[in-house]
XYZ file of C-alpha atoms in Angstrom:
767
model
C 3.844 -39.023 15.523
C 3.533 -40.535 12.070
C 3.669 -37.196 10.276
C 6.924 -36.347 12.028
C 8.597 -39.507 10.751
C 7.588 -38.705 7.193
C 9.790 -35.643 7.315
C 12.911 -37.788 7.852
C 14.583 -38.917 4.639
C 16.699 -41.629 6.237
C 17.438 -43.259 9.579
C 20.427 -45.266 10.662
C 21.474 -47.345 13.643
C 24.923 -48.598 14.615
C 25.118 -52.428 14.803
C 28.035 -54.856 15.341
C 27.978 -55.415 11.572
C 28.206 -51.707 10.770
C 25.554 -49.097 9.873
C 21.964 -50.188 9.291
C 20.655 -47.562 6.834
C 16.942 -47.306 6.143
C 15.611 -44.967 3.473
C 12.115 -43.535 3.296
C 11.202 -43.679 -0.382
C 8.429 -41.107 -0.048
C 10.687 -38.683 1.811
C 13.461 -39.059 -0.765
C 10.885 -38.567 -3.519
C 9.661 -35.373 -1.892
C 13.233 -34.113 -1.557
C 13.864 -34.768 -5.245
C 10.637 -32.991 -6.179
C 11.558 -30.052 -3.976
C 14.981 -29.835 -5.651
C 13.370 -29.985 -9.103
C 10.907 -27.271 -8.076
C 13.754 -25.068 -6.813
C 15.727 -25.422 -10.055
C 12.638 -24.788 -12.146
C 11.976 -21.634 -10.138
C 15.580 -20.463 -10.635
C 15.320 -20.999 -14.392
C 12.040 -19.074 -14.563
C 13.525 -16.237 -12.527
C 16.627 -16.163 -14.763
C 14.413 -16.014 -17.852
C 12.298 -13.219 -16.379
C 15.407 -11.290 -15.324
C 16.643 -11.443 -18.923
C 13.263 -10.460 -20.390
C 12.935 -7.559 -17.953
C 16.520 -6.491 -18.602
C 16.021 -6.105 -22.365
C 12.521 -4.554 -22.189
C 11.022 -3.069 -24.389
C 12.856 -5.400 -26.780
C 12.284 -9.165 -26.878
C 14.235 -12.285 -27.923
C 12.214 -12.398 -31.140
C 13.449 -8.911 -32.035
C 17.031 -10.147 -31.528
C 16.361 -13.053 -33.900
C 14.959 -10.656 -36.492
C 17.972 -8.326 -36.253
C 20.448 -11.213 -36.517
C 18.591 -12.793 -39.447
C 18.369 -9.449 -41.245
C 22.097 -8.871 -40.758
C 23.023 -12.380 -41.902
C 20.670 -12.063 -44.865
C 22.230 -8.790 -45.964
C 25.699 -10.344 -45.782
C 24.457 -13.298 -47.812
C 23.192 -10.818 -50.428
C 26.640 -9.199 -50.378
C 25.329 -6.011 -48.765
C 27.428 -4.863 -45.800
C 25.308 -2.821 -43.343
C 28.284 -2.510 -40.963
C 30.599 -0.493 -43.238
C 33.333 -3.103 -42.925
C 32.906 -3.880 -39.217
C 31.638 -7.423 -39.876
C 34.809 -8.138 -41.893
C 36.945 -6.834 -39.012
C 35.082 -9.058 -36.559
C 35.667 -12.015 -38.884
C 39.418 -11.357 -38.913
C 39.470 -11.180 -35.089
C 37.792 -14.570 -34.665
C 40.225 -17.346 -33.701
C 41.046 -19.915 -36.360
C 39.142 -23.178 -35.980
C 38.780 -26.297 -38.089
C 35.121 -26.426 -37.120
C 34.308 -23.105 -38.799
C 34.270 -22.781 -42.564
C 34.726 -19.348 -44.174
C 30.958 -19.125 -44.643
C 30.413 -20.088 -41.022
C 32.837 -17.403 -39.875
C 30.955 -14.862 -41.972
C 27.610 -15.899 -40.475
C 29.026 -15.816 -36.920
C 30.519 -12.368 -37.520
C 27.177 -11.124 -38.840
C 25.408 -12.617 -35.779
C 27.843 -10.902 -33.402
C 27.408 -7.588 -35.186
C 23.609 -7.961 -35.159
C 23.679 -8.809 -31.460
C 25.760 -5.711 -30.769
C 23.366 -3.529 -32.748
C 20.420 -5.072 -30.900
C 22.008 -4.551 -27.453
C 22.934 -0.991 -28.345
C 19.368 -0.296 -29.411
C 18.056 -1.854 -26.173
C 20.352 0.359 -24.079
C 19.307 3.406 -26.094
C 15.610 2.634 -25.631
C 16.020 2.043 -21.891
C 17.974 5.275 -21.505
C 15.276 7.110 -23.415
C 12.642 5.472 -21.196
C 14.432 6.608 -18.033
C 14.667 10.178 -19.338
C 10.985 10.153 -20.251
C 10.031 8.869 -16.799
C 11.720 11.855 -15.159
C 9.018 14.066 -16.682
C 6.235 14.755 -14.174
C 4.602 17.755 -15.799
C 1.505 15.685 -16.548
C 0.740 15.508 -12.846
C 0.466 19.275 -12.447
C -1.840 19.910 -15.401
C -5.617 20.344 -15.045
C -7.631 17.188 -15.520
C -8.748 16.841 -19.146
C -6.600 19.778 -20.334
C -3.212 18.300 -21.207
C -0.581 20.446 -22.851
C 0.880 19.629 -26.258
C 4.161 18.712 -24.558
C 2.435 16.165 -22.335
C 0.462 14.682 -25.241
C 3.684 14.212 -27.253
C 5.323 12.665 -24.190
C 2.410 10.231 -23.792
C 2.638 9.143 -27.432
C 6.378 8.453 -27.124
C 5.807 6.528 -23.869
C 3.198 4.351 -25.543
C 5.535 3.654 -28.456
C 8.439 2.684 -26.186
C 6.293 0.485 -23.916
C 4.188 -1.162 -26.603
C 5.108 -4.691 -25.486
C 3.259 -6.141 -22.495
C 5.620 -5.696 -19.524
C 6.458 -8.152 -16.771
C 6.259 -7.026 -13.154
C 9.881 -5.844 -13.016
C 10.329 -4.770 -16.658
C 10.582 -1.072 -15.744
C 12.622 -1.380 -12.537
C 16.023 -0.365 -13.895
C 14.432 2.312 -16.073
C 12.821 4.114 -13.151
C 14.589 7.350 -12.181
C 16.258 7.822 -8.816
C 14.535 9.868 -6.142
C 16.006 13.391 -6.431
C 17.449 15.231 -3.431
C 15.530 18.531 -3.161
C 17.414 21.806 -2.607
C 17.789 22.661 1.081
C 16.344 26.131 0.560
C 13.164 24.726 -1.028
C 12.672 22.179 1.753
C 13.152 24.743 4.530
C 10.799 27.199 2.835
C 8.066 24.596 2.508
C 8.633 23.437 6.091
C 8.267 26.944 7.513
C 5.159 27.451 5.410
C 3.662 24.220 6.803
C 4.171 25.125 10.481
C 3.127 28.778 10.242
C -0.575 28.112 10.982
C 0.431 25.999 14.006
C 2.680 28.519 15.735
C 2.224 31.938 17.260
C 4.479 34.781 16.166
C 7.058 34.195 18.910
C 7.479 30.474 18.240
C 7.522 31.001 14.490
C 10.226 33.686 14.754
C 12.333 31.323 16.853
C 11.883 28.545 14.291
C 12.841 30.922 11.471
C 16.033 31.794 13.351
C 16.903 28.107 13.845
C 16.208 27.388 10.175
C 18.388 30.286 9.027
C 21.235 29.176 11.292
C 20.981 25.604 9.974
C 20.883 26.744 6.344
C 23.964 28.945 6.749
C 26.108 26.543 8.799
C 25.965 22.755 8.440
C 23.203 22.338 5.844
C 25.463 22.692 2.765
C 27.850 20.033 4.090
C 25.024 17.620 4.942
C 23.435 18.189 1.546
C 26.672 17.348 -0.277
C 26.986 14.046 1.558
C 23.330 13.280 0.903
C 23.741 13.930 -2.818
C 26.760 11.637 -2.772
C 24.654 8.926 -1.117
C 21.978 9.379 -3.782
C 24.618 8.631 -6.440
C 25.735 5.434 -4.714
C 22.342 3.984 -3.816
C 19.162 3.348 -5.796
C 17.184 5.450 -3.298
C 18.722 7.807 -0.755
C 15.802 7.434 1.676
C 14.455 3.875 1.658
C 17.295 1.972 3.338
C 17.516 4.468 6.214
C 13.735 4.644 6.475
C 13.445 0.869 6.840
C 16.253 0.651 9.364
C 15.650 3.661 11.618
C 11.874 4.049 11.458
C 11.047 0.347 11.657
C 13.837 -2.107 12.461
C 15.572 -0.065 15.174
C 12.348 0.588 17.069
C 12.398 -1.224 20.436
C 8.753 -0.725 21.393
C 6.076 -3.317 20.514
C 5.239 -3.500 16.810
C 1.713 -4.654 17.663
C -0.570 -1.575 17.482
C 2.415 0.797 17.099
C 3.566 -0.403 13.674
C 1.508 -3.281 12.279
C -1.737 -2.556 10.439
C -4.736 -4.581 9.277
C -7.025 -5.125 6.303
C -10.640 -6.377 6.300
C -12.865 -8.640 4.212
C -15.731 -7.666 1.901
C -18.138 -5.407 3.776
C -21.444 -7.023 2.803
C -20.521 -10.381 1.227
C -19.203 -13.575 2.815
C -18.595 -16.125 0.012
C -18.676 -19.080 2.429
C -19.586 -19.321 6.097
C -17.453 -22.448 6.584
C -14.193 -21.502 8.274
C -12.027 -24.280 6.806
C -13.417 -23.751 3.287
C -12.762 -20.018 3.339
C -9.245 -20.646 4.644
C -8.639 -23.229 1.894
C -9.663 -20.896 -0.928
C -7.826 -17.893 0.555
C -4.534 -19.741 1.078
C -4.706 -21.318 -2.383
C -5.381 -17.922 -3.988
C -2.470 -16.341 -2.104
C -0.057 -19.039 -3.260
C -1.302 -18.528 -6.824
C -0.436 -14.860 -6.354
C 3.012 -15.834 -5.081
C 3.533 -18.000 -8.160
C 2.653 -15.079 -10.431
C 4.923 -12.844 -8.364
C 7.853 -15.238 -8.669
C 7.331 -15.528 -12.415
C 6.838 -11.791 -12.878
C 3.456 -12.431 -14.495
C 1.669 -9.695 -12.576
C 1.533 -6.448 -14.548
C 3.186 -3.451 -12.868
C 0.880 -0.804 -11.467
C 0.643 2.021 -14.022
C -0.490 5.629 -13.676
C -2.417 6.865 -16.730
C -1.857 3.351 -18.097
C 1.697 4.299 -19.169
C 3.696 5.464 -16.098
C 5.034 2.489 -14.111
C 5.214 2.326 -10.340
C 8.129 0.663 -8.538
C 7.411 -2.983 -7.687
C 10.437 -3.729 -5.500
C 8.426 -3.906 -2.261
C 6.565 -6.977 -3.547
C 9.749 -9.075 -3.477
C 9.517 -9.724 0.286
C 5.770 -10.272 0.537
C 6.067 -14.015 1.174
C 8.570 -16.183 3.066
C 9.596 -13.172 5.180
C 9.918 -12.723 8.932
C 11.177 -9.936 11.132
C 13.882 -11.345 13.429
C 14.301 -9.531 16.775
C 17.665 -8.178 17.904
C 18.859 -6.401 21.017
C 19.577 -3.118 19.224
C 18.020 -3.613 15.807
C 15.881 -6.200 14.088
C 16.542 -7.712 10.678
C 14.365 -9.129 7.939
C 14.783 -12.792 7.038
C 13.607 -13.515 3.487
C 13.771 -17.024 2.044
C 13.796 -17.851 -1.638
C 10.905 -20.268 -1.244
C 8.648 -21.902 1.324
C 6.379 -24.879 0.808
C 4.249 -24.622 3.940
C 2.262 -22.222 6.113
C 2.264 -22.020 9.891
C -1.185 -22.309 11.521
C -2.401 -21.324 14.992
C -5.617 -22.621 16.559
C -6.677 -22.812 20.221
C -3.162 -22.283 21.531
C -1.541 -24.873 19.227
C 0.879 -24.431 16.318
C 0.926 -26.531 13.152
C 2.994 -26.867 10.005
C 0.696 -27.334 6.990
C 2.348 -28.408 3.723
C 1.109 -26.720 0.547
C 2.399 -29.209 -2.027
C 1.996 -32.895 -2.788
C 4.047 -34.574 -5.476
C 5.374 -31.189 -6.569
C 1.852 -29.856 -7.179
C 0.071 -27.136 -5.209
C -2.746 -28.591 -3.126
C -6.184 -27.661 -4.489
C -8.555 -25.700 -2.215
C -10.557 -28.815 -1.284
C -7.412 -30.521 0.068
C -6.483 -27.400 1.998
C -10.005 -27.282 3.452
C -9.555 -30.886 4.605
C -6.255 -30.015 6.283
C -7.671 -26.968 8.025
C -10.670 -28.975 9.178
C -8.324 -31.568 10.676
C -6.713 -28.800 12.711
C -10.109 -27.498 13.835
C -11.164 -31.018 14.856
C -7.951 -31.827 16.742
C -9.013 -32.355 20.400
C -5.507 -32.078 21.868
C -4.626 -29.180 24.123
C -1.678 -26.786 24.107
C 1.677 -27.905 25.472
C 3.065 -26.098 28.543
C 3.935 -22.522 27.541
C 2.637 -22.968 23.984
C -0.695 -21.135 24.170
C 0.678 -17.614 24.703
C 4.028 -18.141 22.999
C 3.285 -15.619 20.214
C 2.928 -12.887 22.860
C 6.716 -12.622 22.620
C 6.243 -11.052 19.173
C 3.702 -8.594 20.632
C 5.926 -7.233 23.407
C 9.082 -5.164 23.415
C 11.776 -6.203 20.974
C 14.831 -6.535 23.240
C 13.253 -9.062 25.678
C 12.010 -11.088 22.691
C 15.518 -11.096 21.205
C 16.986 -12.286 24.505
C 14.360 -15.019 24.910
C 14.859 -16.150 21.331
C 18.614 -16.491 21.832
C 18.281 -18.304 25.184
C 15.376 -20.646 24.641
C 14.926 -21.112 20.882
C 18.448 -21.716 19.581
C 18.510 -25.516 19.834
C 16.402 -28.641 20.073
C 12.662 -28.878 19.320
C 12.118 -25.192 20.080
C 14.509 -24.159 17.306
C 12.976 -26.632 14.847
C 9.455 -25.392 15.576
C 10.475 -21.724 15.466
C 12.214 -22.354 12.137
C 8.957 -23.848 10.840
C 7.088 -20.648 11.755
C 9.726 -18.193 10.568
C 10.303 -20.201 7.387
C 6.595 -20.361 6.485
C 5.157 -18.596 3.448
C 2.915 -16.718 5.898
C 1.010 -17.279 9.137
C -2.619 -18.400 9.431
C -4.740 -17.858 12.551
C -7.992 -19.840 12.853
C -9.905 -17.768 15.381
C -12.581 -19.035 17.737
C -14.727 -15.884 17.946
C -16.774 -14.620 14.998
C -16.390 -11.045 13.740
C -17.640 -8.870 10.909
C -20.445 -6.489 10.046
C -23.800 -7.352 11.600
C -27.063 -5.447 11.411
C -28.313 -3.923 14.645
C -25.158 -4.972 16.528
C -23.510 -1.800 17.737
C -19.742 -1.843 17.904
C -19.336 -4.973 15.773
C -16.948 -3.264 13.347
C -14.949 -1.762 16.219
C -14.451 -5.238 17.708
C -13.572 -6.582 14.239
C -10.868 -3.917 13.866
C -9.395 -4.554 17.307
C -9.382 -8.294 16.662
C -7.320 -7.794 13.516
C -5.034 -5.135 14.972
C -4.045 -7.038 18.112
C -6.362 -10.029 18.683
C -5.740 -11.617 22.071
C -2.095 -10.503 21.867
C -0.944 -14.128 21.472
C -2.932 -15.455 18.490
C -1.060 -13.541 15.769
C 2.615 -13.940 14.857
C 3.270 -10.217 14.532
C 6.766 -10.751 13.093
C 5.554 -12.533 9.945
C 5.151 -10.431 6.812
C 1.421 -10.956 7.272
C -0.987 -13.109 9.251
C -4.172 -14.336 7.563
C -7.012 -14.420 10.106
C -10.035 -16.649 9.434
C -13.100 -16.465 11.690
C -15.668 -19.201 12.467
C -18.346 -17.370 10.424
C -16.156 -17.366 7.314
C -14.998 -13.760 7.560
C -11.368 -12.947 6.806
C -8.803 -10.336 7.713
C -5.059 -9.838 7.846
C -2.494 -8.263 10.141
C 0.642 -7.034 8.325
C 4.127 -6.180 9.555
C 5.139 -2.758 8.253
C 8.923 -2.735 7.761
C 9.095 -4.786 4.555
C 6.451 -2.836 2.589
C 3.619 -0.341 2.772
C -0.141 -0.917 2.790
C -0.791 -0.670 -1.001
C 1.396 -3.752 -1.521
C -0.707 -5.879 0.822
C -3.788 -4.242 -0.710
C -2.750 -5.558 -4.133
C -2.469 -9.126 -2.776
C -5.743 -8.730 -0.891
C -7.663 -7.638 -3.988
C -6.277 -10.590 -5.932
C -7.161 -13.028 -3.158
C -10.717 -11.763 -2.703
C -11.361 -11.641 -6.455
C -9.917 -15.124 -7.025
C -11.788 -16.545 -4.041
C -15.142 -15.095 -5.075
C -15.098 -15.149 -8.881
C -12.616 -17.854 -9.945
C -12.376 -20.572 -7.306
C -15.884 -20.323 -5.864
C -17.728 -22.774 -3.618
C -20.336 -25.474 -3.844
C -23.943 -24.664 -2.961
C -23.380 -25.741 0.642
C -20.284 -23.557 1.015
C -17.489 -26.120 0.608
C -14.488 -25.797 -1.699
C -15.041 -27.329 -5.115
C -13.616 -30.770 -5.876
C -13.086 -34.020 -3.990
C -10.408 -33.911 -1.274
C -7.622 -36.465 -1.053
C -8.247 -38.150 2.290
C -4.924 -40.006 2.051
C -2.989 -36.801 2.679
C -0.910 -36.926 5.873
C -2.383 -34.575 8.492
C -0.737 -31.245 9.358
C 2.298 -31.587 11.594
C 1.871 -30.429 15.174
C 4.872 -28.365 16.259
C 6.628 -29.531 19.397
C 7.918 -27.281 22.184
C 9.985 -27.678 25.345
C 9.471 -24.355 27.089
C 11.132 -23.921 30.513
C 9.703 -21.894 33.376
C 12.024 -18.942 32.731
C 10.729 -18.708 29.186
C 7.140 -18.934 30.423
C 7.852 -15.978 32.717
C 9.216 -13.981 29.751
C 6.112 -14.883 27.734
C 3.866 -13.721 30.562
C 5.687 -10.390 30.889
C 5.339 -9.730 27.165
C 1.695 -10.749 27.269
C 0.836 -8.410 30.146
C 2.561 -5.477 28.433
C 0.855 -6.236 25.116
C -2.544 -6.670 26.750
C -2.266 -3.278 28.475
C -1.363 -1.718 25.121
C -4.252 -3.457 23.349
C -6.831 -2.578 25.990
C -5.866 1.093 25.655
C -6.750 1.192 21.937
C -10.042 2.981 21.260
C -11.268 2.000 17.788
C -14.270 3.168 15.829
C -15.091 1.973 12.307
C -18.067 3.529 10.548
C -19.562 3.691 7.074
C -20.338 7.081 5.577
C -23.061 6.399 3.009
C -24.657 9.840 2.559
C -22.505 10.301 -0.514
C -19.199 9.128 -2.010
C -16.805 10.112 -4.734
C -19.691 10.712 -7.148
C -20.934 13.844 -5.358
C -17.409 14.967 -4.439
C -16.344 15.016 -8.092
C -19.400 17.139 -8.898
C -17.967 19.638 -6.422
C -15.021 19.886 -8.840
C -12.390 18.781 -6.371
C -10.437 15.615 -5.704
C -12.035 13.163 -3.239
C -8.835 12.999 -1.201
C -8.612 16.785 -0.810
C -12.313 16.919 0.147
C -11.826 14.319 2.893
C -8.584 15.815 4.197
C -10.120 19.274 4.543
C -13.142 17.705 6.240
C -10.778 15.997 8.677
C -9.226 19.381 9.504
C -12.675 20.786 10.205
C -13.609 17.748 12.313
C -10.388 17.909 14.333
C -10.815 21.627 15.024
C -14.338 20.990 16.288
C -13.113 18.031 18.351
C -10.142 19.710 20.065
C -10.595 23.414 19.364
C -7.157 23.762 17.748
C -5.126 22.686 14.759
C -2.325 20.137 14.819
C 0.491 18.774 12.706
C -1.197 16.381 10.280
C 0.393 13.444 8.491
C -1.031 12.082 5.275
C 0.880 9.255 3.609
C 1.586 9.562 -0.088
C 3.799 7.334 -2.200
C 7.050 7.917 -4.088
C 6.843 4.780 -6.217
C 7.359 6.811 -9.389
C 11.026 6.428 -8.394
C 13.111 3.306 -7.982
C 12.743 1.694 -4.540
C 10.380 4.507 -3.550
C 8.159 4.078 -0.500
C 6.304 6.984 1.106
C 6.425 10.724 1.679
C 4.449 12.947 4.031
C 1.811 15.426 2.922
C 1.368 18.048 5.650
C -2.382 18.475 5.275
C -2.782 21.267 7.800
C -2.025 24.305 5.642
C -2.655 28.018 5.964
C -5.381 27.650 3.324
C -7.165 24.774 5.097
C -7.067 26.548 8.480
C -8.519 29.695 6.878
C -11.387 27.633 5.500
C -12.003 25.924 8.854
C -12.114 29.263 10.646
C -14.595 30.546 8.086
C -16.868 27.600 8.904
C -16.767 28.641 12.551
C -17.510 32.279 11.715
C -21.245 32.865 11.184
C -20.479 36.183 9.488
C -18.793 34.449 6.548
C -20.909 34.040 3.419
C -21.403 30.798 1.577
C -19.574 32.166 -1.463
C -16.562 33.119 0.650
C -16.468 29.683 2.239
C -16.611 28.084 -1.201
C -13.723 30.270 -2.349
C -11.615 29.388 0.688
C -12.433 25.713 0.261
C -11.270 25.729 -3.362
C -8.027 27.438 -2.355
C -7.466 24.824 0.353
C -8.232 21.963 -2.051
C -5.866 23.345 -4.706
C -3.127 23.755 -2.102
C -3.608 20.208 -0.865
C -3.455 18.772 -4.375
C -0.264 20.743 -5.041
C 1.334 19.430 -1.826
C 0.349 15.878 -2.734
C 1.823 16.172 -6.228
C 5.050 17.662 -4.896
C 5.377 14.779 -2.445
C 4.813 12.192 -5.177
C 7.389 13.801 -7.468
C 10.218 13.871 -4.930
C 9.788 17.439 -3.651
C 8.423 16.531 -0.224
C 9.593 17.919 3.099
C 9.924 15.234 5.726
C 12.017 12.477 4.110
C 14.643 15.051 3.111
C 14.793 16.500 6.631
C 14.886 12.976 8.089
C 17.920 12.067 5.969
C 19.655 15.362 6.757
C 19.174 14.618 10.453
C 20.641 11.118 10.122
C 23.584 12.465 8.154
C 24.235 14.997 10.920
C 24.280 12.187 13.483
C 26.694 10.151 11.358
C 29.010 13.162 11.105
C 28.686 13.986 14.813
C 27.087 17.378 14.167
C 24.355 18.972 16.254
C 21.424 20.854 14.717
C 18.794 22.404 17.017
C 16.630 22.984 13.950
C 16.614 19.325 12.850
C 16.191 18.120 16.436
C 13.126 20.344 16.819
C 11.642 19.222 13.491
C 11.929 15.519 14.238
C 10.551 15.869 17.793
C 7.225 17.349 16.667
C 4.365 14.854 17.242
C 1.836 13.939 14.551
C -1.421 14.230 16.471
C -3.498 13.488 13.396
C -2.127 10.698 11.226
C -4.131 9.806 8.118
C -3.942 7.453 5.169
C -6.142 6.510 2.230
C -6.463 2.811 1.400
C -6.234 2.240 -2.367
C -8.669 -0.056 -4.116
C -9.385 -1.387 -7.585
C -5.666 -1.760 -8.286
C -6.424 -4.927 -10.275
C -10.021 -4.324 -11.413
C -10.946 -7.959 -10.732
C -14.421 -6.928 -9.591
C -16.748 -4.551 -11.437
C -18.397 -2.578 -8.632
C -21.068 -1.311 -11.023
C -22.083 -4.909 -11.638
C -21.412 -6.152 -8.095
C -22.027 -3.120 -5.829
C -22.254 -5.320 -2.719
C -18.624 -6.450 -3.160
C -17.136 -3.239 -1.810
C -14.088 -3.403 0.399
C -14.129 -2.430 4.059
C -10.535 -1.202 3.875
C -8.123 -1.326 6.774
C -6.595 0.708 9.554
C -3.775 1.268 12.033
C -3.231 2.296 15.631
C -2.781 5.860 16.916
C 0.641 7.393 16.299
C 0.576 9.868 19.223
C -0.673 9.122 22.738
C -3.001 12.128 22.586
C -3.805 11.957 18.879
C -5.912 10.167 16.285
C -5.166 7.727 13.511
C -7.598 7.857 10.586
C -7.657 5.502 7.615
C -10.319 5.765 4.946
C -11.263 4.026 1.739
C -13.450 5.565 -0.959
C -15.327 2.338 -1.568
C -17.725 3.466 -4.274
C -19.863 6.226 -5.684
C -21.877 6.421 -2.452
C -19.726 4.904 0.293
C -16.636 5.922 2.272
C -15.391 3.748 5.147
C -13.506 5.353 8.038
C -11.269 3.618 10.608
C -10.548 5.896 13.591
C -8.130 5.001 16.391
C -6.995 6.706 19.580
C -6.180 5.804 23.181
C -8.594 5.486 26.074
C -5.865 6.767 28.402
C -5.886 10.206 26.763
C -8.498 12.578 28.189
C -8.340 14.594 24.950
C -9.441 11.893 22.517
C -12.560 9.836 21.882
C -12.780 7.849 18.645
C -16.577 7.748 18.514
C -16.819 11.471 19.191
C -14.279 12.180 16.474
C -16.208 9.891 14.145
C -19.341 11.998 14.709
C -17.370 15.147 13.967
C -16.031 13.611 10.735
C -19.524 12.684 9.597
C -20.903 16.157 10.312
C -17.901 17.886 8.726
C -18.367 15.867 5.524
C -22.029 16.885 5.387
C -21.278 20.531 6.146
C -18.628 20.811 3.444
C -20.901 19.114 0.905
C -23.676 21.495 1.941
C -21.659 24.411 0.599
C -22.190 23.127 -2.933
C -25.397 22.647 -4.846
C -26.367 18.985 -4.809
C -27.411 17.482 -8.134
C -31.139 17.429 -8.720
């Protein structure tokens, strides 16, 4: 094919007269441009590393300090108390430096030292200030004098506009909680779930653990916290994600949806062109550190380290453990359509292709009449099945020849794009449309998503979008940040023509996307089929229900004088009790990004206070006032648990690391084994929104996000994701398994809706 030859910089043949060398000028030109782009990127990254390293100072402040020092020396005023003279005497003799030049150089060196010392002092002060979390535990709108003074100092020290990674080295390390505190909070969390006999047994195990091996494990864990930037994150990534041998489709990957009501363009290729262009613009800002770090209260920075592997990243299967492959750069995306794979270049002449050119390239793929090669159509099912068979197949069939070249093109892509053939999205009077939309994004046909890529952008024929994200490299808020940027850029900055096409005139002289070539033997086809059948059985077992709760939103909840998250979590406890008639261990994800390299912590939402409230709702003898009192106690307890988790005083990550340390040391702990074997039958997560504020929902209320979701964590449990999309809208994504006789996602959805209404009914609605 012509496009394949363009990728070859030179060809040669052996003749009787020697080598006949033929150069492709265009290919050599592209190689030179790629090299120039790579060096430019390295220089920008080096500059940003320096600027972030000296934050809150700047190069201009260094110039001012050096000039002031040199000026004082010129005026015969020595601000160094003789140190500049000592530096001058230590300088080597040189014929190129006059006495005045030596004096100026000595003053510059002294000024630089003063400047660096001040920078280190400021950064140390910033780190100490960021260890203060008292602001989080104070009532809203009633800050103490200590917190107000702290906020003023923080604003003074971070007056200069930061780059994305300006605060990274100033963030404090995640503290290791005391063992006694963790065990106490753990026992408190399981008390409402156990009868007296089981709880007494657990208390005995906890006491034995605390008095025997716990002190030794804790010492080693504290030592690890000194050596590493975060004592949890590396083990969490390896043992929770990369060492898992079961399919990552459904079990680990998650999804995110498009606007709920708005579709900016109904042309599939146009929407893909704008979305891909916007994502690469985001990558450019990410590489240059131009994105501002996420800040709490506008002054407390969140860790941004997870963003580093958003693009150019693939999970590589292994027999015992996977690994993450992250490339410094990638200049193409991999595209899947109707069972065929393509390599689509993103640059021409060193410049990013505009959306109209990308639309042209996507349209060429859509119009390509060729069929899949043998074994190509369901090839991606290998990424949907179990990890060990995929690792074996990869080593046997994709380590050489065209298969290796094509696999390298996919794994080396910036991300993966799937052009689907079936339309999805919200539709009036079409029951189950959102459920099908969710299942399409979560697992698709089990072979039309490359589940190992950091994320797969899915574009439907009706112009709707979605994404499926691999979980090991980062958590959902990171993808949510990219997604908000992409949607906002697509809708409000790039835009479309009146007929829905990308703006501008496309370059029809662009070479078409390169079709990837495969030589897949029968044995490999059999491995693909086995993975596909396993993945299909897993996908068909997923029971999904997505619904919009529009009776009220955060507006009414705030009038109830409680946090929206606590309101929803307590409602979920009430709904689950009505659904199953019992309480269960409940997982709510919170974040620990106030600390360096922080990821997540667990909030155990099923508390003694929340169960007391739920029981009061089932007791007709309880008064409304008593139910209100119990609800407020439950909400306050939940908010306290959430704040403790965010500030490094959670339960589960500490116990997880203690367990791993015991395994490394060859020690057995019945207590830790019991803790880590307990199933999470209700797993919940809130999807953040408005992280970038690119869309004013008061001005554009129809541009609300649908949010995203994930598969069930336990075979007999529920997964619930929700997004508080506005003042009067909350979207819920409920998952479970058809194979469990105890669960039904639609039934649980009805219970959630009624529980929300019943809890709100306890409080006087505004007139």
